[in-house]
Short mmCIF file of C-alpha atoms in Angstrom, two decimals:
data_model
loop_
_atom_site.label_atom_id
_atom_site.label_comp_id
_atom_site.label_asym_id
_atom_site.label_seq_id
_atom_site.Cartn_x
_atom_site.Cartn_y
_atom_site.Cartn_z
CA MET X 1 0.40 -0.28 0.05
CA SER X 2 2.95 2.52 1.08
CA GLY X 3 4.97 1.61 -2.15
CA VAL X 4 1.88 3.58 -3.98
CA PHE X 5 2.09 6.87 -2.31
CA PHE X 6 6.02 6.80 -1.98
CA ASP X 7 6.72 5.13 -4.93
CA VAL X 8 9.26 2.69 -3.16
CA PRO X 9 11.04 1.44 -5.71
CA GLN X 10 12.49 4.49 -6.95
CA TYR X 11 13.74 5.79 -3.86
CA ARG X 12 15.14 2.30 -2.77
CA ALA X 13 17.45 1.93 -6.20
CA LYS X 14 17.96 6.52 -5.72
CA LEU X 15 19.31 5.40 -2.10
CA LYS X 16 21.47 3.01 -3.71
CA GLY X 17 23.30 5.41 -6.31
CA LEU X 18 23.90 7.53 -3.41
CA GLU X 19 25.55 5.38 -0.92
CA GLU X 20 27.91 4.49 -4.11
CA ARG X 21 28.94 7.81 -4.69
CA VAL X 22 29.30 8.72 -0.80
CA ALA X 23 31.38 5.27 -0.57
CA ASP X 24 33.98 6.94 -3.75
CA PRO X 25 37.01 7.92 -1.97
CA ASN X 26 37.21 11.09 -3.80
CA PHE X 27 33.64 12.20 -2.52
CA TRP X 28 34.78 14.78 -0.13
CA SER X 29 36.75 16.38 -2.59
CA ASN X 30 34.05 19.01 -3.37
CA GLN X 31 33.06 19.70 -0.12
CA GLU X 32 29.47 21.58 -1.31
CA ALA X 33 28.62 18.92 -3.80
CA ALA X 34 29.11 16.74 -1.24
CA GLN X 35 27.20 18.26 1.41
CA ALA X 36 24.19 18.19 -1.38
CA VAL X 37 24.15 14.70 -1.89
CA LEU X 38 24.23 13.81 1.82
CA ARG X 39 21.04 16.07 2.02
CA GLU X 40 19.73 14.08 -1.11
CA ARG X 41 20.25 10.28 0.66
CA LYS X 42 18.56 11.55 3.98
CA ARG X 43 15.40 12.48 1.91
CA ALA X 44 15.46 9.10 -0.22
CA GLU X 45 16.46 7.57 3.60
CA GLU X 46 12.87 9.28 5.14
CA GLN X 47 10.90 8.59 1.92
CA VAL X 48 11.77 4.42 2.58
CA GLY X 49 11.55 5.04 5.83
CA ALA X 50 8.35 6.38 6.46
CA ALA X 51 7.17 3.75 3.30
CA ASP X 52 8.49 0.66 5.30
CA LYS X 53 6.69 2.21 8.59
CA MET X 54 3.05 2.74 6.78
CA ASP X 55 3.71 -1.33 5.88
CA ALA X 56 4.03 -2.44 9.84
CA PHE X 57 1.34 -0.13 10.80
CA GLU X 58 -0.67 -1.63 7.85
CA GLY X 59 0.35 -5.02 9.23
CA ASP X 60 0.06 -5.05 12.56
CA ILE X 61 -3.76 -3.46 11.98
CA GLU X 62 -4.63 -6.66 9.61
CA ALA X 63 -3.30 -8.65 12.34
CA TYR X 64 -5.63 -7.02 15.24
CA ILE X 65 -8.25 -7.00 13.03
CA GLY X 66 -8.05 -11.54 12.04
CA LEU X 67 -7.91 -12.04 15.75
CA ALA X 68 -10.81 -9.59 17.22
CA LYS X 69 -12.51 -11.36 14.68
CA GLU X 70 -11.03 -15.26 15.71
CA GLU X 71 -11.83 -14.11 19.15
CA THR X 72 -14.31 -15.63 21.22
CA ASN X 73 -13.81 -14.32 24.57
CA ALA X 74 -15.72 -11.03 25.08
CA GLU X 75 -13.02 -8.92 27.41
CA GLN X 76 -9.81 -10.13 25.31
CA LYS X 77 -11.80 -9.22 22.63
CA ASN X 78 -12.39 -5.72 24.11
CA ASP X 79 -8.51 -5.75 24.80
CA LEU X 80 -7.29 -6.45 20.84
CA LEU X 81 -10.21 -4.08 19.86
CA LYS X 82 -8.43 -1.21 22.71
CA GLU X 83 -5.44 -2.18 21.23
CA LEU X 84 -6.18 -2.24 17.23
CA ASP X 85 -7.85 1.21 18.32
CA LYS X 86 -4.69 2.62 19.18
CA GLU X 87 -2.47 1.57 16.61
CA LEU X 88 -5.24 3.14 14.24
CA ASN X 89 -4.92 6.75 16.18
CA SER X 90 -0.92 6.08 15.85
CA ALA X 91 -0.90 5.91 12.33
CA ASP X 92 -3.37 8.70 11.65
CA ALA X 93 -0.76 10.54 13.26
CA TYR X 94 1.92 9.68 11.69
CA ILE X 95 0.21 9.93 7.95
CA SER X 96 -1.17 14.06 9.40
CA GLU X 97 2.59 14.47 10.18
CA LEU X 98 3.94 12.60 6.92
CA GLU X 99 1.22 15.11 5.63
CA THR X 100 2.82 18.29 6.96
CA GLN X 101 6.24 17.40 5.28
CA THR X 102 4.75 17.61 2.24
CA LEU X 103 3.73 20.63 2.75
CA LEU X 104 7.11 22.12 3.13
CA SER X 105 8.92 22.86 -0.31
CA GLY X 106 9.81 26.02 -0.05
CA GLU X 107 13.53 27.51 -0.86
CA ASN X 108 13.99 27.87 3.19
CA ASP X 109 11.11 25.28 4.80
CA HIS X 110 14.29 23.32 5.97
CA LEU X 111 16.48 25.59 7.49
CA ASN X 112 16.44 26.66 10.87
CA ALA X 113 14.07 29.70 11.55
CA ILE X 114 14.74 33.00 14.14
CA MET X 115 10.89 34.37 15.76
CA THR X 116 11.03 37.42 17.66
CA ILE X 117 7.62 38.31 20.20
CA LYS X 118 6.67 42.06 20.60
CA PRO X 119 3.88 43.20 22.80
CA GLY X 120 1.99 46.00 20.89
CA ALA X 121 0.42 48.82 22.36
CA GLY X 122 -1.21 48.70 26.27
CA GLY X 123 2.03 47.87 28.64
CA THR X 124 1.93 45.46 30.86
CA GLU X 125 -1.49 43.97 28.80
CA SER X 126 0.36 43.14 26.42
CA GLN X 127 3.76 42.59 27.53
CA ASP X 128 2.19 39.79 29.46
CA TRP X 129 0.20 38.08 26.35
CA ALA X 130 4.34 38.01 24.31
CA SER X 131 5.65 36.05 27.40
CA ILE X 132 2.50 34.01 27.36
CA LEU X 133 3.07 33.30 23.61
CA LEU X 134 7.01 32.97 24.56
CA ARG X 135 6.00 29.89 26.85
CA MET X 136 3.76 28.79 23.81
CA TYR X 137 6.40 28.53 21.15
CA LEU X 138 9.18 27.34 23.51
CA ARG X 139 6.69 24.52 24.75
CA TRP X 140 5.74 23.86 21.16
CA ALA X 141 9.48 23.17 20.47
CA GLU X 142 10.15 20.82 23.33
CA ARG X 143 6.85 18.82 22.12
CA ARG X 144 8.41 18.27 18.59
CA GLY X 145 12.06 17.79 19.74
CA PHE X 146 13.41 20.55 18.55
CA SER X 147 16.46 23.16 20.58
CA ALA X 148 14.82 26.04 21.26
CA SER X 149 17.01 28.82 22.79
CA VAL X 150 16.14 32.41 24.00
CA LEU X 151 18.98 34.58 22.28
CA ASP X 152 17.52 37.86 23.84
CA GLU X 153 14.90 38.64 25.74
CA THR X 154 14.25 42.17 27.57
CA PRO X 155 11.55 42.15 30.31
CA GLY X 156 8.96 44.01 31.59
CA GLU X 157 8.66 46.32 34.26
CA GLU X 158 5.84 44.88 36.19
CA ALA X 159 5.36 41.80 34.13
CA GLY X 160 5.96 40.23 30.50
CA ILE X 161 8.49 41.04 28.15
CA LYS X 162 9.49 43.98 26.40
CA SER X 163 10.63 41.88 23.06
CA ALA X 164 12.27 38.20 22.88
CA THR X 165 14.95 36.62 20.22
CA ILE X 166 14.08 33.01 19.98
CA GLN X 167 16.20 31.02 17.96
CA PHE X 168 14.92 26.85 16.56
CA VAL X 169 16.91 24.25 15.40
CA GLY X 170 15.38 21.39 14.17
CA GLU X 171 13.91 19.66 10.95
CA ASN X 172 12.12 22.02 8.67
CA ALA X 173 11.63 24.91 11.87
CA MET X 174 11.35 27.39 9.13
CA GLY X 175 8.71 26.23 6.40
CA LEU X 176 7.04 25.43 10.43
CA LEU X 177 6.94 28.58 12.11
CA ASN X 178 6.75 30.59 8.92
CA GLY X 179 2.95 30.81 9.06
CA GLU X 180 2.72 32.40 13.07
CA THR X 181 4.52 35.40 11.87
CA GLY X 182 1.87 38.36 12.12
CA VAL X 183 -0.41 39.95 15.00
CA HIS X 184 -1.70 37.55 17.67
CA ARG X 185 -4.81 38.98 19.61
CA LEU X 186 -5.91 37.88 23.26
CA VAL X 187 -9.07 38.82 24.58
CA ARG X 188 -9.27 37.70 28.30
CA ILE X 189 -10.63 39.47 32.22
CA SER X 190 -7.12 40.66 33.00
CA PRO X 191 -5.18 39.86 35.98
CA PHE X 192 -4.30 43.72 36.42
CA ASP X 193 -7.27 45.48 36.50
CA GLN X 194 -8.94 45.07 40.38
CA ALA X 195 -11.98 45.90 38.20
CA ALA X 196 -11.84 42.41 36.62
CA ARG X 197 -13.12 44.14 33.75
CA ARG X 198 -11.90 42.35 30.17
CA HIS X 199 -8.83 43.21 28.14
CA THR X 200 -7.75 42.92 24.52
CA SER X 201 -3.59 42.69 24.25
CA PHE X 202 -1.94 42.34 20.84
CA ALA X 203 1.75 41.16 20.37
CA SER X 204 3.61 40.78 17.06
CA VAL X 205 5.36 37.24 15.76
CA PHE X 206 8.16 37.81 13.32
CA VAL X 207 9.80 34.72 11.77
CA ILE X 208 12.80 34.25 9.46
CA PRO X 209 15.11 31.56 8.51
CA GLU X 210 18.97 31.13 10.15
CA ILE X 211 20.74 31.60 6.79
CA ASP X 212 22.98 28.72 6.73
CA ASP X 213 26.84 29.02 4.96
CA ARG X 214 25.47 27.69 1.81
CA ILE X 215 23.72 31.26 0.95
CA GLU X 216 26.44 33.66 0.85
CA ILE X 217 25.72 37.10 2.44
CA ASN X 218 28.11 39.79 1.88
CA ILE X 219 28.97 42.10 5.41
CA LYS X 220 31.33 45.19 5.07
CA PRO X 221 33.15 45.28 8.67
CA GLU X 222 32.96 48.83 8.31
CA ASP X 223 29.14 48.85 8.08
CA LEU X 224 28.76 47.20 11.75
CA ARG X 225 28.93 48.92 14.71
CA VAL X 226 29.29 46.34 17.87
CA ASP X 227 28.44 47.35 21.33
CA THR X 228 28.83 45.26 24.19
CA PHE X 229 27.18 45.19 27.59
CA ARG X 230 26.30 43.53 30.25
CA SER X 231 23.81 40.12 30.35
CA GLY X 232 20.80 40.71 31.72
CA GLY X 233 18.86 37.69 34.44
CA ALA X 234 20.62 34.74 35.95
CA GLY X 235 23.47 32.95 34.82
CA GLY X 236 27.40 31.94 35.42
CA GLN X 237 29.83 34.09 37.12
CA ASN X 238 30.41 36.35 34.31
CA VAL X 239 27.16 36.79 33.51
CA ASN X 240 26.27 40.19 35.20
CA LYS X 241 29.86 40.80 35.82
CA VAL X 242 31.45 41.42 32.94
CA GLU X 243 30.48 42.58 29.55
CA THR X 244 29.61 39.41 27.39
CA ALA X 245 26.48 40.43 25.91
CA VAL X 246 26.67 41.59 22.30
CA ARG X 247 24.52 43.78 20.33
CA ILE X 248 25.53 44.77 16.76
CA THR X 249 23.96 47.61 14.42
CA HIS X 250 24.29 46.86 10.64
CA ILE X 251 24.48 51.05 9.64
CA PRO X 252 23.20 50.79 6.29
CA THR X 253 19.58 49.28 6.87
CA ASN X 254 19.62 50.80 10.57
CA THR X 255 19.66 46.84 11.93
CA VAL X 256 19.83 45.99 15.27
CA VAL X 257 20.57 42.43 16.76
CA ALA X 258 21.61 41.50 20.57
CA CYS X 259 22.44 37.89 21.91
CA GLN X 260 23.06 37.49 25.73
CA ILE X 261 22.47 33.76 25.90
CA GLU X 262 26.08 32.44 26.60
CA ARG X 263 28.76 33.53 28.70
CA SER X 264 31.55 34.17 26.82
CA GLN X 265 31.38 37.87 24.35
CA HIS X 266 32.84 35.45 21.19
CA LYS X 267 30.49 33.33 21.23
CA ASN X 268 27.54 35.31 22.01
CA ARG X 269 28.85 37.89 18.57
CA ASP X 270 29.21 34.79 16.41
CA LEU X 271 25.15 34.35 17.35
CA ALA X 272 24.59 37.90 16.53
CA MET X 273 26.73 37.19 13.64
CA LYS X 274 24.33 34.53 12.64
CA MET X 275 21.06 36.74 13.62
CA LEU X 276 22.35 40.05 11.28
CA ARG X 277 22.87 37.41 8.65
CA SER X 278 19.23 36.09 8.34
CA LYS X 279 17.75 39.32 9.35
CA LEU X 280 19.55 41.44 6.06
CA TYR X 281 18.82 38.11 3.53
CA ASP X 282 14.75 38.49 4.45
CA LEU X 283 15.22 42.07 4.09
CA GLU X 284 16.27 41.59 0.75
CA VAL X 285 13.58 38.82 -0.02
CA ARG X 286 11.12 41.32 1.34
CA LYS X 287 12.51 43.81 -0.81
CA ARG X 288 12.25 41.55 -3.99
CA GLN X 289 8.95 40.41 -3.06
CA ALA X 290 7.92 44.11 -3.13
CA GLU X 291 9.24 44.76 -6.13
CA THR X 292 7.53 41.53 -7.43
CA ASP X 293 3.95 42.42 -5.83
CA LYS X 294 3.74 45.66 -7.44
CA LEU X 295 3.09 44.12 -10.64
CA ASP X 296 0.09 42.47 -9.24
CA GLU X 297 -1.69 44.29 -7.34
CA THR X 298 -4.40 41.26 -6.57
CA LYS X 299 -1.48 39.65 -4.24
CA MET X 300 -1.27 40.13 -0.79
CA ASP X 301 1.05 38.89 1.51
CA ILE X 302 0.74 38.11 5.27
CA SER X 303 2.27 41.77 6.36
CA PHE X 304 3.87 42.35 9.79
CA GLY X 305 0.34 44.55 10.93
CA SER X 306 -1.79 41.74 10.07
CA GLN X 307 -3.69 40.27 12.81
CA ILE X 308 -3.57 36.26 12.24
CA ARG X 309 -5.11 34.64 14.77
CA SER X 310 -7.39 35.71 18.08
CA TYR X 311 -7.24 33.71 21.35
CA VAL X 312 -10.29 34.19 23.19
CA MET X 313 -10.72 33.63 27.18
CA GLN X 314 -14.07 35.07 27.97
CA PRO X 315 -16.54 35.58 27.17
CA TYR X 316 -16.06 31.93 25.53
CA ARG X 317 -13.12 30.25 24.72
CA MET X 318 -12.09 29.19 21.23
CA ILE X 319 -9.21 30.48 19.83
CA LYS X 320 -9.44 31.09 15.77
CA ASP X 321 -7.10 31.64 12.80
CA HIS X 322 -8.50 34.76 10.34
CA ARG X 323 -6.57 33.06 6.99
CA THR X 324 -7.98 29.05 7.22
CA LYS X 325 -11.19 29.82 9.50
CA PHE X 326 -9.38 26.82 11.77
CA GLU X 327 -11.06 26.92 15.45
CA VAL X 328 -9.81 25.10 18.51
CA GLY X 329 -11.65 25.67 21.58
CA ASP X 330 -9.57 23.94 23.96
CA VAL X 331 -6.83 26.94 24.63
CA ASP X 332 -5.03 25.88 27.23
CA ARG X 333 -4.37 22.56 25.41
CA VAL X 334 -2.83 25.10 22.70
CA LEU X 335 -1.13 27.78 24.64
CA ASP X 336 1.15 24.91 26.24
CA GLY X 337 2.51 24.45 22.70
CA ASP X 338 -0.34 22.26 20.78
CA ILE X 339 -0.16 24.61 17.53
CA ASP X 340 0.49 22.11 15.39
CA PRO X 341 -3.06 21.58 13.54
CA PHE X 342 -3.11 25.11 13.29
CA ILE X 343 -0.15 25.30 11.30
CA ARG X 344 -0.61 21.62 9.47
CA SER X 345 -4.26 23.83 8.36
CA TYR X 346 -2.77 26.87 7.38
CA LEU X 347 0.49 24.75 5.47
CA MET X 348 -3.31 22.89 2.96
CA ALA X 349 -4.21 26.53 3.02
CA LYS X 350 -1.64 27.86 1.70
CA LYS X 351 -1.41 25.43 -0.88
CA THR X 352 -4.65 25.35 -2.79
CA ARG X 353 -5.19 28.72 -1.94
CA GLY X 354 -1.97 30.16 -2.63
CA LYS X 355 -1.12 33.49 -0.17
CA LEU X 356 -3.39 33.78 2.34
CA THR X 357 -4.23 37.03 4.12
CA ALA X 358 -6.16 37.47 7.60
CA GLU X 359 -9.49 38.85 7.00
CA PRO X 360 -11.86 41.10 9.72
CA ASP X 361 -12.93 40.32 13.06
CA ASP X 362 -16.27 38.69 13.68
CA ASP X 363 -16.03 37.31 16.98
CA VAL X 364 -15.72 39.11 20.65
CA GLU X 365 -14.60 42.86 20.86
#
């Protein structure tokens, strides 16, 4: 059955040919070509592995069905049906994950991602909402087995954060998080309002790819201003005592990045330069996209100011994506990091409808 979807014979033959190329004594004579072959081999291995896993699911499900049909003991038959139900749920979850992977075909989808979260107007309310979003994305990364590092964070005066920059390291991190760019809206009874009134808060999320060494970005040293400062927050003996944190300003574009996660100024500088290269690359991509969109004004992208999703806690509980109309009632589960259904619905809608835009709200103010 899986061979119909994965064309297993083709991928097995392709994998065999790639293995022969890797085994060639001169394989590493061209580093760039070698890395390309290794990436191609990995994709072929993933396709073959997925097909094998689907075959295993199919075999186990057929076995449980056969045993349940033959079993005459009611209790044992019920146990078999429970195991069958577990296997079906596992297969369904795996197929959904494969479906998501097939939707990630963009040029930068496979790269790591750098996310920036900033509160909107509203002081403590919005700053607290920004910190809730930060926790949500960190929990999402944990659920997926991704590495997530808060590279830079500025705390709010009373609660929450003024800004945070997070690096997500994992397969297709950029492709999965790309649709999170935009403005996220929260409606709740404010924990900071003694009158217990309902408040609406906003926070923006901005995601760019972490550019790897295969993409060349030319940065002139004379175009940079590097400042050092003391790191904030808890840390080792160097943190807060010496100037290990680094802030780099790209003067021509006025692009500013900062990193304070490491105890070494050198390591913070390296990470900050990675962030700068990614931001400059994204700036150039957006500039080219803007020029392209001028030729076709019917095309609208998800702009930084678009309100893409509402998280309503009162007077009812519902999270709704305004681009896809996808809704979830379990607010707590989503805020605890279960955002994959929203990611999947966005990718599927984008695949079928092209560029997506947020429509005006039709829920409570």
